[in-house]
CSV table of C-alpha atoms in Angstrom, one decimal:
chain,number,residue,atom,x,y,z
A,18,UNK,CA,86.2,106.7,93.2
A,19,UNK,CA,87.5,110.2,93.3
A,20,UNK,CA,85.0,113.1,93.6
A,21,UNK,CA,85.1,114.5,90.1
A,22,UNK,CA,83.6,117.8,91.3
A,23,UNK,CA,87.0,118.5,92.7
A,24,UNK,CA,88.2,119.0,89.0
A,25,UNK,CA,86.0,122.1,88.9
A,26,UNK,CA,86.3,123.4,92.5
A,27,UNK,CA,90.1,123.0,93.0
A,28,UNK,CA,91.8,121.6,90.0
A,29,UNK,CA,95.3,122.7,90.9
A,30,UNK,CA,95.2,121.0,94.3
A,31,UNK,CA,93.5,118.0,92.8
A,32,UNK,CA,96.3,117.7,90.2
A,33,UNK,CA,99.1,118.2,92.7
A,34,UNK,CA,97.8,115.5,95.2
A,35,UNK,CA,97.3,112.9,92.4
A,36,UNK,CA,100.6,113.5,90.8
A,37,UNK,CA,102.1,113.0,94.2
A,38,UNK,CA,100.4,109.6,94.2
A,39,UNK,CA,102.2,108.8,90.9
A,40,UNK,CA,99.3,109.5,88.5
A,41,UNK,CA,100.7,110.7,85.2
A,42,UNK,CA,99.9,114.3,84.0
A,43,UNK,CA,98.7,112.7,80.7
A,44,UNK,CA,96.1,110.6,82.5
A,45,UNK,CA,94.9,113.7,84.4
A,46,UNK,CA,94.7,115.7,81.2
A,47,UNK,CA,92.7,113.0,79.5
A,48,UNK,CA,90.4,112.8,82.5
A,49,UNK,CA,89.8,116.6,82.4
A,50,UNK,CA,89.2,116.6,78.7
A,51,UNK,CA,86.6,113.9,79.0
A,52,UNK,CA,85.0,115.6,82.0
A,53,UNK,CA,84.8,118.9,80.1
A,54,UNK,CA,83.4,117.1,77.0
A,55,UNK,CA,80.7,115.5,79.1
A,56,UNK,CA,79.8,118.8,80.7
A,57,UNK,CA,79.5,120.5,77.4
A,58,UNK,CA,77.4,117.7,75.9
A,59,UNK,CA,75.1,117.6,79.0
A,60,UNK,CA,74.5,121.3,78.6
A,61,UNK,CA,73.7,120.9,75.0
A,62,UNK,CA,71.3,118.1,75.9
A,63,UNK,CA,69.6,120.2,78.5
A,64,UNK,CA,69.1,123.0,76.0
A,65,UNK,CA,67.4,120.6,73.6
A,66,UNK,CA,65.3,119.2,76.4
A,67,UNK,CA,64.3,122.8,77.5
A,68,UNK,CA,63.4,123.5,73.8
A,69,UNK,CA,61.3,120.4,73.7
A,70,UNK,CA,59.3,121.5,76.8
A,71,UNK,CA,58.8,125.0,75.4
A,72,UNK,CA,57.6,123.8,72.0
A,73,UNK,CA,55.4,121.1,73.6
A,74,UNK,CA,53.6,123.8,75.6
A,75,UNK,CA,53.3,125.9,72.4
A,76,UNK,CA,51.7,123.0,70.5
A,77,UNK,CA,49.2,122.6,73.3
A,78,UNK,CA,48.2,126.3,73.3
A,79,UNK,CA,47.9,126.5,69.4
A,80,UNK,CA,46.0,123.2,69.3
A,81,UNK,CA,43.4,124.6,71.8
A,82,UNK,CA,43.1,127.7,69.7
A,83,UNK,CA,42.6,125.8,66.5
A,84,UNK,CA,45.8,126.9,64.9
A,85,UNK,CA,47.9,124.9,62.5
A,86,UNK,CA,50.5,122.9,64.4
A,87,UNK,CA,52.0,120.9,61.5
A,88,UNK,CA,55.3,122.7,61.3
A,89,UNK,CA,55.6,122.8,65.1
A,90,UNK,CA,55.0,119.0,65.3
A,91,UNK,CA,57.7,118.5,62.7
A,92,UNK,CA,60.1,120.6,64.7
A,93,UNK,CA,59.3,118.7,67.8
A,94,UNK,CA,60.0,115.4,66.1
A,95,UNK,CA,63.3,116.6,64.8
A,96,UNK,CA,64.2,118.0,68.2
A,97,UNK,CA,63.3,114.6,69.8
A,98,UNK,CA,65.6,112.8,67.5
A,99,UNK,CA,68.4,115.3,68.4
A,100,UNK,CA,67.7,114.5,72.1
A,101,UNK,CA,68.0,110.8,71.6
A,102,UNK,CA,71.3,111.1,69.6
A,103,UNK,CA,72.7,113.4,72.3
A,104,UNK,CA,71.6,111.1,75.1
A,105,UNK,CA,73.5,108.3,73.5
A,106,UNK,CA,76.6,110.5,73.1
A,107,UNK,CA,76.3,111.6,76.8
A,108,UNK,CA,75.9,108.0,77.9
A,109,UNK,CA,79.0,107.0,75.9
A,110,UNK,CA,81.1,109.8,77.3
A,111,UNK,CA,79.9,109.1,80.8
A,112,UNK,CA,80.9,105.5,80.4
A,113,UNK,CA,84.4,106.5,79.2
A,114,UNK,CA,84.7,109.0,82.1
A,115,UNK,CA,83.8,106.3,84.7
A,116,UNK,CA,86.2,103.9,83.1
A,117,UNK,CA,89.1,106.4,83.3
A,118,UNK,CA,88.1,107.6,86.8
A,119,UNK,CA,88.1,104.0,88.0
A,120,UNK,CA,91.9,103.8,87.5
A,121,UNK,CA,92.5,107.1,89.4
A,122,UNK,CA,93.5,106.6,93.1
A,123,UNK,CA,92.1,108.5,96.1
A,124,UNK,CA,93.6,111.9,96.7
A,125,UNK,CA,95.8,112.3,99.8
A,126,UNK,CA,94.9,114.1,103.1
A,127,UNK,CA,96.5,117.4,103.7
A,128,UNK,CA,98.8,116.1,106.4
A,129,UNK,CA,100.2,113.3,104.3
A,130,UNK,CA,103.9,114.0,103.4
A,131,UNK,CA,104.9,114.2,99.7
A,132,UNK,CA,107.4,111.5,98.8
A,133,UNK,CA,108.5,109.0,96.2
A,134,UNK,CA,108.5,105.7,98.1
A,135,UNK,CA,108.8,103.9,101.5
A,136,UNK,CA,112.2,105.5,102.1
A,137,UNK,CA,110.3,108.9,102.6
A,138,UNK,CA,107.8,107.6,105.1
A,139,UNK,CA,107.8,109.5,108.4
A,140,UNK,CA,108.4,107.8,111.7
A,141,UNK,CA,105.8,109.1,114.3
A,142,UNK,CA,106.9,107.1,117.3
A,143,UNK,CA,108.5,103.9,118.6
A,144,UNK,CA,106.7,101.7,121.1
A,145,UNK,CA,108.7,99.4,123.5
A,146,UNK,CA,112.4,98.7,123.5
A,147,UNK,CA,113.8,96.2,121.0
A,148,UNK,CA,115.1,93.0,122.7
A,149,UNK,CA,118.8,92.4,123.3
A,150,UNK,CA,120.3,89.0,122.9
A,151,UNK,CA,123.5,87.4,124.3
A,152,UNK,CA,123.6,85.2,121.2
A,153,UNK,CA,123.1,85.8,117.5
A,154,UNK,CA,119.3,85.6,116.9
A,155,UNK,CA,118.2,83.1,114.3
A,156,UNK,CA,115.6,83.9,111.6
A,157,UNK,CA,112.1,82.4,112.0
A,158,UNK,CA,112.6,79.9,109.1
A,159,UNK,CA,115.5,78.3,110.9
A,160,UNK,CA,113.8,78.2,114.2
A,161,UNK,CA,110.5,76.9,112.7
A,162,UNK,CA,112.2,74.1,110.8
A,163,UNK,CA,114.2,73.0,113.8
A,164,UNK,CA,111.1,73.0,116.1
A,165,UNK,CA,109.0,71.3,113.4
A,166,UNK,CA,106.6,74.2,113.4
A,167,UNK,CA,107.1,75.4,109.8
A,168,UNK,CA,107.3,73.0,106.8
A,169,UNK,CA,108.3,74.9,103.8
A,170,UNK,CA,109.2,71.9,101.7
A,171,UNK,CA,105.8,70.2,102.0
A,172,UNK,CA,104.0,73.6,101.5
A,173,UNK,CA,105.8,73.9,98.1
A,174,UNK,CA,105.0,70.3,97.3
A,175,UNK,CA,101.3,71.0,97.8
A,176,UNK,CA,101.0,74.4,96.1
A,177,UNK,CA,104.3,75.8,94.8
A,178,UNK,CA,106.4,78.6,96.0
A,179,UNK,CA,105.3,81.0,98.7
A,180,UNK,CA,103.0,78.5,100.5
A,181,UNK,CA,103.9,77.0,103.9
A,182,UNK,CA,102.4,74.3,106.1
A,183,UNK,CA,102.3,75.1,109.8
A,184,UNK,CA,102.4,72.1,112.1
A,185,UNK,CA,102.2,71.0,115.7
A,186,UNK,CA,102.8,73.6,118.4
A,187,UNK,CA,103.3,76.2,115.7
A,188,UNK,CA,99.8,75.6,114.4
A,189,UNK,CA,98.4,75.8,118.0
A,190,UNK,CA,100.2,79.1,118.5
A,191,UNK,CA,98.8,80.4,115.2
A,192,UNK,CA,95.3,79.5,116.3
A,193,UNK,CA,95.8,81.0,119.7
A,194,UNK,CA,96.9,84.3,118.1
A,195,UNK,CA,93.8,84.4,116.0
A,196,UNK,CA,91.5,83.9,119.0
A,197,UNK,CA,93.4,86.4,121.1
A,198,UNK,CA,93.3,89.1,118.4
A,199,UNK,CA,89.5,88.6,117.9
A,200,UNK,CA,88.9,88.8,121.7
A,201,UNK,CA,91.1,91.9,122.0
A,202,UNK,CA,89.3,93.7,119.1
A,203,UNK,CA,85.9,92.8,120.5
A,204,UNK,CA,87.0,94.3,123.8
A,205,UNK,CA,87.6,97.6,121.9
A,206,UNK,CA,84.1,97.6,120.5
A,207,UNK,CA,84.6,95.8,117.1
A,208,UNK,CA,81.9,93.3,116.4
A,209,UNK,CA,83.0,89.9,115.0
A,210,UNK,CA,81.7,89.1,111.5
A,211,UNK,CA,82.4,86.0,109.3
A,212,UNK,CA,82.2,86.5,105.6
A,213,UNK,CA,82.7,84.5,102.4
A,214,UNK,CA,86.3,84.2,101.1
A,215,UNK,CA,85.1,84.4,97.4
A,216,UNK,CA,83.4,87.5,96.0
A,217,UNK,CA,81.8,88.9,92.9
A,218,UNK,CA,83.8,91.4,90.7
A,219,UNK,CA,81.6,94.3,91.7
A,220,UNK,CA,82.5,93.8,95.3
A,221,UNK,CA,86.2,94.1,94.5
A,222,UNK,CA,85.4,97.2,92.4
A,223,UNK,CA,83.7,98.7,95.4
A,224,UNK,CA,86.8,98.7,97.6
A,225,UNK,CA,89.2,99.6,94.7
A,226,UNK,CA,91.0,96.3,93.8
A,227,UNK,CA,89.3,96.1,90.4
A,228,UNK,CA,89.9,97.0,87.7
A,229,UNK,CA,93.4,98.3,88.4
A,230,UNK,CA,94.9,95.3,90.3
A,231,UNK,CA,93.4,92.3,88.7
A,232,UNK,CA,96.8,90.7,88.1
A,233,UNK,CA,97.3,90.4,91.9
A,234,UNK,CA,94.0,88.5,92.3
A,235,UNK,CA,93.2,84.8,92.1
A,236,UNK,CA,90.1,84.3,89.9
A,237,UNK,CA,87.7,81.3,89.7
A,238,UNK,CA,87.0,81.8,85.9
A,239,UNK,CA,84.0,79.5,85.4
A,240,UNK,CA,82.1,81.2,88.3
A,241,UNK,CA,83.3,84.8,87.7
A,242,UNK,CA,84.3,84.9,91.4
A,243,UNK,CA,87.6,86.0,93.0
A,244,UNK,CA,89.4,84.8,96.1
A,245,UNK,CA,89.6,87.8,98.6
A,246,UNK,CA,93.0,89.5,99.0
A,247,UNK,CA,91.9,90.8,102.4
A,248,UNK,CA,88.6,90.6,104.4
A,249,UNK,CA,88.4,94.4,104.0
A,250,UNK,CA,86.8,93.6,100.7
A,251,UNK,CA,83.7,91.6,101.8
A,252,UNK,CA,83.3,93.3,105.2
A,253,UNK,CA,83.2,96.8,103.8
A,254,UNK,CA,80.8,95.7,101.1
A,255,UNK,CA,78.4,94.2,103.6
A,256,UNK,CA,76.8,97.7,103.4
A,257,UNK,CA,77.2,98.3,99.6
A,258,UNK,CA,74.3,100.0,97.9
A,259,UNK,CA,72.6,100.7,101.3
A,260,UNK,CA,71.5,103.8,103.2
A,261,UNK,CA,72.4,103.3,106.8
A,262,UNK,CA,70.6,104.9,109.7
A,263,UNK,CA,73.0,107.5,111.1
A,264,UNK,CA,72.1,106.5,114.6
A,265,UNK,CA,73.9,103.1,113.9
A,266,UNK,CA,77.2,104.8,113.0
A,267,UNK,CA,80.0,104.2,113.5
A,268,UNK,CA,79.8,100.5,112.5
A,269,UNK,CA,83.0,98.8,113.8
A,270,UNK,CA,83.8,95.3,112.8
A,271,UNK,CA,86.6,92.7,113.1
A,272,UNK,CA,87.0,89.7,110.9
A,273,UNK,CA,89.3,86.7,110.6
A,274,UNK,CA,90.0,85.4,107.1
A,275,UNK,CA,92.5,83.7,104.8
A,276,UNK,CA,93.8,86.1,102.2
A,277,UNK,CA,95.0,85.2,98.7
A,278,UNK,CA,97.4,87.4,96.6
A,279,UNK,CA,99.5,86.6,93.6
A,280,UNK,CA,102.2,89.1,94.7
A,281,UNK,CA,102.7,89.8,91.0
A,282,UNK,CA,105.0,92.8,91.6
A,283,UNK,CA,107.1,91.1,94.3
A,284,UNK,CA,109.3,88.7,92.4
A,285,UNK,CA,112.6,88.2,94.2
A,286,UNK,CA,111.4,89.9,97.5
A,287,UNK,CA,111.3,87.9,100.8
A,288,UNK,CA,111.7,84.6,99.0
A,289,UNK,CA,112.7,82.7,102.2
A,290,UNK,CA,110.3,82.1,105.1
A,291,UNK,CA,106.8,83.4,105.7
A,292,UNK,CA,107.1,87.2,105.3
A,293,UNK,CA,105.4,87.2,101.8
A,294,UNK,CA,103.0,84.4,101.0
A,295,UNK,CA,100.4,83.8,98.4
A,296,UNK,CA,98.0,82.6,101.1
A,297,UNK,CA,98.1,84.0,104.6
A,298,UNK,CA,95.8,84.7,107.6
A,299,UNK,CA,94.8,88.1,108.9
A,300,UNK,CA,92.5,89.6,111.5
A,301,UNK,CA,91.0,92.8,110.1
A,302,UNK,CA,89.4,95.9,111.5
A,303,UNK,CA,86.8,97.7,109.3
A,304,UNK,CA,84.8,100.8,110.2
A,305,UNK,CA,82.0,102.7,108.5
A,306,UNK,CA,81.3,106.1,109.9
A,307,UNK,CA,80.2,109.7,109.4
A,308,UNK,CA,82.6,112.1,107.8
A,309,UNK,CA,83.0,114.2,110.9
A,310,UNK,CA,83.9,111.1,113.0
A,311,UNK,CA,86.3,109.5,110.6
A,312,UNK,CA,89.5,111.0,112.1
A,313,UNK,CA,88.5,109.9,115.6
A,314,UNK,CA,87.7,106.3,114.4
A,315,UNK,CA,91.0,106.2,112.6
A,316,UNK,CA,92.9,107.0,115.8
A,317,UNK,CA,90.9,104.3,117.6
A,318,UNK,CA,91.9,101.7,115.0
A,319,UNK,CA,95.6,102.7,115.2
A,320,UNK,CA,95.5,102.5,119.0
A,321,UNK,CA,93.8,99.1,118.9
A,322,UNK,CA,96.4,97.5,116.6
A,323,UNK,CA,99.3,99.2,118.4
A,324,UNK,CA,98.0,98.2,121.9
A,325,UNK,CA,97.5,94.6,120.6
A,326,UNK,CA,101.2,94.5,119.7
A,327,UNK,CA,102.2,96.0,123.0
A,328,UNK,CA,100.2,93.4,124.9
A,329,UNK,CA,102.2,90.8,123.1
A,330,UNK,CA,105.4,92.5,124.2
A,331,UNK,CA,106.5,93.2,120.6
A,332,UNK,CA,108.5,96.4,119.9
A,333,UNK,CA,107.1,98.3,117.0
A,334,UNK,CA,106.9,101.8,115.4
A,335,UNK,CA,104.2,104.0,113.8
A,336,UNK,CA,105.0,105.1,110.2
A,337,UNK,CA,103.0,107.8,108.4
A,338,UNK,CA,103.1,106.8,104.7
A,339,UNK,CA,104.2,109.3,102.2
A,340,UNK,CA,102.2,110.0,99.0
A,341,UNK,CA,104.2,107.7,96.8
A,342,UNK,CA,103.8,104.7,99.2
A,343,UNK,CA,100.1,105.1,99.8
A,344,UNK,CA,97.6,102.5,98.7
A,345,UNK,CA,95.2,103.1,95.8
A,346,UNK,CA,92.1,103.6,98.0
A,347,UNK,CA,93.7,105.3,101.0
A,348,UNK,CA,93.7,109.0,101.7
A,349,UNK,CA,96.0,108.4,104.7
A,350,UNK,CA,97.7,105.4,106.2
A,351,UNK,CA,99.7,104.6,109.3
A,352,UNK,CA,101.8,101.4,109.1
A,353,UNK,CA,102.8,99.6,112.2
A,354,UNK,CA,106.2,97.9,111.8
A,355,UNK,CA,107.3,95.2,114.2
A,356,UNK,CA,110.9,94.6,115.1
A,357,UNK,CA,112.5,91.4,113.6
A,358,UNK,CA,115.8,90.6,115.3
A,359,UNK,CA,117.1,88.4,112.4
A,360,UNK,CA,116.8,91.3,110.0
A,361,UNK,CA,117.8,94.0,112.5
A,362,UNK,CA,115.0,96.2,111.3
A,363,UNK,CA,111.3,96.9,111.5
A,364,UNK,CA,108.9,95.2,109.1
A,365,UNK,CA,105.2,96.0,108.3
A,366,UNK,CA,102.7,94.0,110.3
A,367,UNK,CA,99.7,96.3,110.2
A,368,UNK,CA,98.4,99.0,107.8
A,369,UNK,CA,95.6,101.2,109.0
A,370,UNK,CA,94.0,103.4,106.3
A,371,UNK,CA,91.3,106.1,106.1
A,372,UNK,CA,89.7,105.9,102.7
A,373,UNK,CA,87.3,108.8,103.3
A,374,UNK,CA,84.4,108.6,100.9
A,375,UNK,CA,86.4,107.0,98.1
A,376,UNK,CA,85.2,103.4,98.5
A,377,UNK,CA,81.7,104.5,99.6
A,378,UNK,CA,81.3,106.4,96.3
A,379,UNK,CA,82.2,103.2,94.4
A,380,UNK,CA,80.2,100.9,96.6
A,381,UNK,CA,77.3,103.3,97.1
A,382,UNK,CA,77.5,103.2,100.9
A,383,UNK,CA,75.5,106.1,102.3
A,384,UNK,CA,73.8,107.3,105.5
A,385,UNK,CA,70.8,109.5,106.2
A,386,UNK,CA,71.8,113.0,107.4
A,387,UNK,CA,68.6,114.8,108.0
A,388,UNK,CA,66.7,114.6,104.7
A,389,UNK,CA,69.9,114.1,102.6
A,390,UNK,CA,71.7,110.9,101.8
A,391,UNK,CA,75.4,111.4,102.4
A,392,UNK,CA,78.4,109.2,101.5
A,393,UNK,CA,79.9,107.4,104.4
A,394,UNK,CA,83.6,107.2,105.3
A,395,UNK,CA,85.3,103.8,105.3
A,396,UNK,CA,88.4,102.7,107.2
A,397,UNK,CA,90.3,99.4,107.4
A,398,UNK,CA,93.4,98.0,109.0
A,399,UNK,CA,95.2,94.8,109.8
A,400,UNK,CA,94.9,93.7,113.4
A,401,UNK,CA,97.1,91.8,112.8
A,402,UNK,CA,98.7,89.8,110.0
A,403,UNK,CA,98.7,86.5,111.8
A,404,UNK,CA,101.7,84.9,110.1
A,405,UNK,CA,103.9,87.9,110.6
A,406,UNK,CA,102.8,88.0,114.3
A,407,UNK,CA,103.8,84.4,114.6
A,408,UNK,CA,107.2,85.2,113.0
A,409,UNK,CA,107.7,88.2,115.3
A,410,UNK,CA,107.0,86.1,118.4
A,411,UNK,CA,109.3,83.3,117.3
A,412,UNK,CA,112.2,85.7,116.7
A,413,UNK,CA,111.7,88.1,119.6
A,414,UNK,CA,111.0,85.4,122.2
A,415,UNK,CA,113.7,82.9,121.0
A,416,UNK,CA,116.0,81.5,123.6
A,417,UNK,CA,119.6,80.5,123.3
A,418,UNK,CA,118.7,76.8,123.0
A,419,UNK,CA,116.4,77.4,120.1
A,420,UNK,CA,113.1,77.2,122.1
A,421,UNK,CA,110.5,79.9,122.0
A,422,UNK,CA,109.0,81.6,125.1
A,423,UNK,CA,105.3,82.2,124.8
A,424,UNK,CA,103.8,85.7,125.7
A,425,UNK,CA,101.9,85.5,128.9
A,426,UNK,CA,98.6,86.8,127.4
A,427,UNK,CA,98.5,83.8,125.1
A,428,UNK,CA,99.0,81.1,127.7
A,429,UNK,CA,95.3,80.6,128.5
A,430,UNK,CA,94.6,80.1,124.7
A,431,UNK,CA,97.1,77.2,124.7
C-alpha cells in the first residue's frame, strides 16, 4: 500500500507520479478528501480525549477536597459518549480510506520514464546477437506439433483454450530447464523454497493482487482459496506479519511453481501456441531486504536472470518500463525480452521489479533497525518463465530439417 504520509509531505509529486501510472485525478481527489476528513476527526477525537483526562483529574482533586462533583461527573459522562461516537466515525473513515488506498498502485521511482504504454519503454541494452538462418524459421507451434512435443488439441480437450499438453522429449526438455534454472539461481545465492499453489485472500492482498485484480484469479469458492498467479505471492508472504532480524537480510529465494491466470484482459492476443496460457510454469526470484540495499539487490536479480538467458545462448534485451506499463505493486521494473525468430521481434520472458515498501506495508513485513521496526523492501522477478524459455530454445535452435539443437548447458540434465 502507498505511504499516505506522502499526501502531506509532497502531494504534488505524489499526484504527478500516480497520474503517470494511470490513476485518475478524481480517485486522487477522493483519497485526499477522505484523508483530510480522517485527520480532522482524529484531531477532534484527541481533543475530547484530552478533555476527558483533564476533567478526570479535576474530579479526583475535588473529591479528595470534599467538593461537589455531580456536575463534573455529568460532563464526563457526556464527553465519554462523544468520544465513543467519534471513535466509531474515525473507524468508519479509516476503513473507507484503507479501501480506497488498496486500489491505488505504488508510486514510481524517480528514474522511471513517464509514458503511456509499452511503446514508450526504454531499451537499456541488447545481449548477444540474434541468430541468422539460411531458411525461413518456423514458429514453435509448428515445430512442436511436428516433433510431437506440443499437443494443443489434447490440451484444449482437457481444459479448454490456452492450455497445452507437453509430451515426450519436449516434456523432458521442459523439466531440464526447471532444474537448470533452480541450480543456476542457487549458485547466485538464492535459496530454494517450495510453497503451496493455493493461498488465502489476505496473502494476495499482501502482494497487491487483491482486491484490484480478482477477475484475473482462479478461485476455489467453497474453500475461500485462490490458485496462485505467480509464486511471488506465497514466497513474499512467507514473512508476512513478521519482524525479521536485520542480520538475516537480505533474504534471497528462488521457487518453482505452476501459475494460474485467467488472462481476462488478453482476449484475442497470442491465441496460437504457448506464449499466453492460463496455466504455465515459472522459476521465480524473490528478495526481502533493507531499504538501503534494495537497489543493489535489484541489480543482482536483473543480472541473474540476464546471465541465465546468456548461458542458454538466447539473444535478449533489457527494457526499462515506463510509468504507463508498470505493474500495480512495482516502483521500477526491468523486463528481459528474448528474441523469437518466427515473430522477428523480442518478447517478454522475465520481469524484475522493485516494490520498495509497498508490499511490506500491506503484508506487515518489517525488520528491526536498532530499537525501531522498519518496513522491509520486497523485490521479485521471473527467472525464467519456463514455457517461454522452451519456445525460445525451439525457435532459436531450430535446424533446417525441423530438429532442435539443445544448448550445451542442458545436456547433463537430459
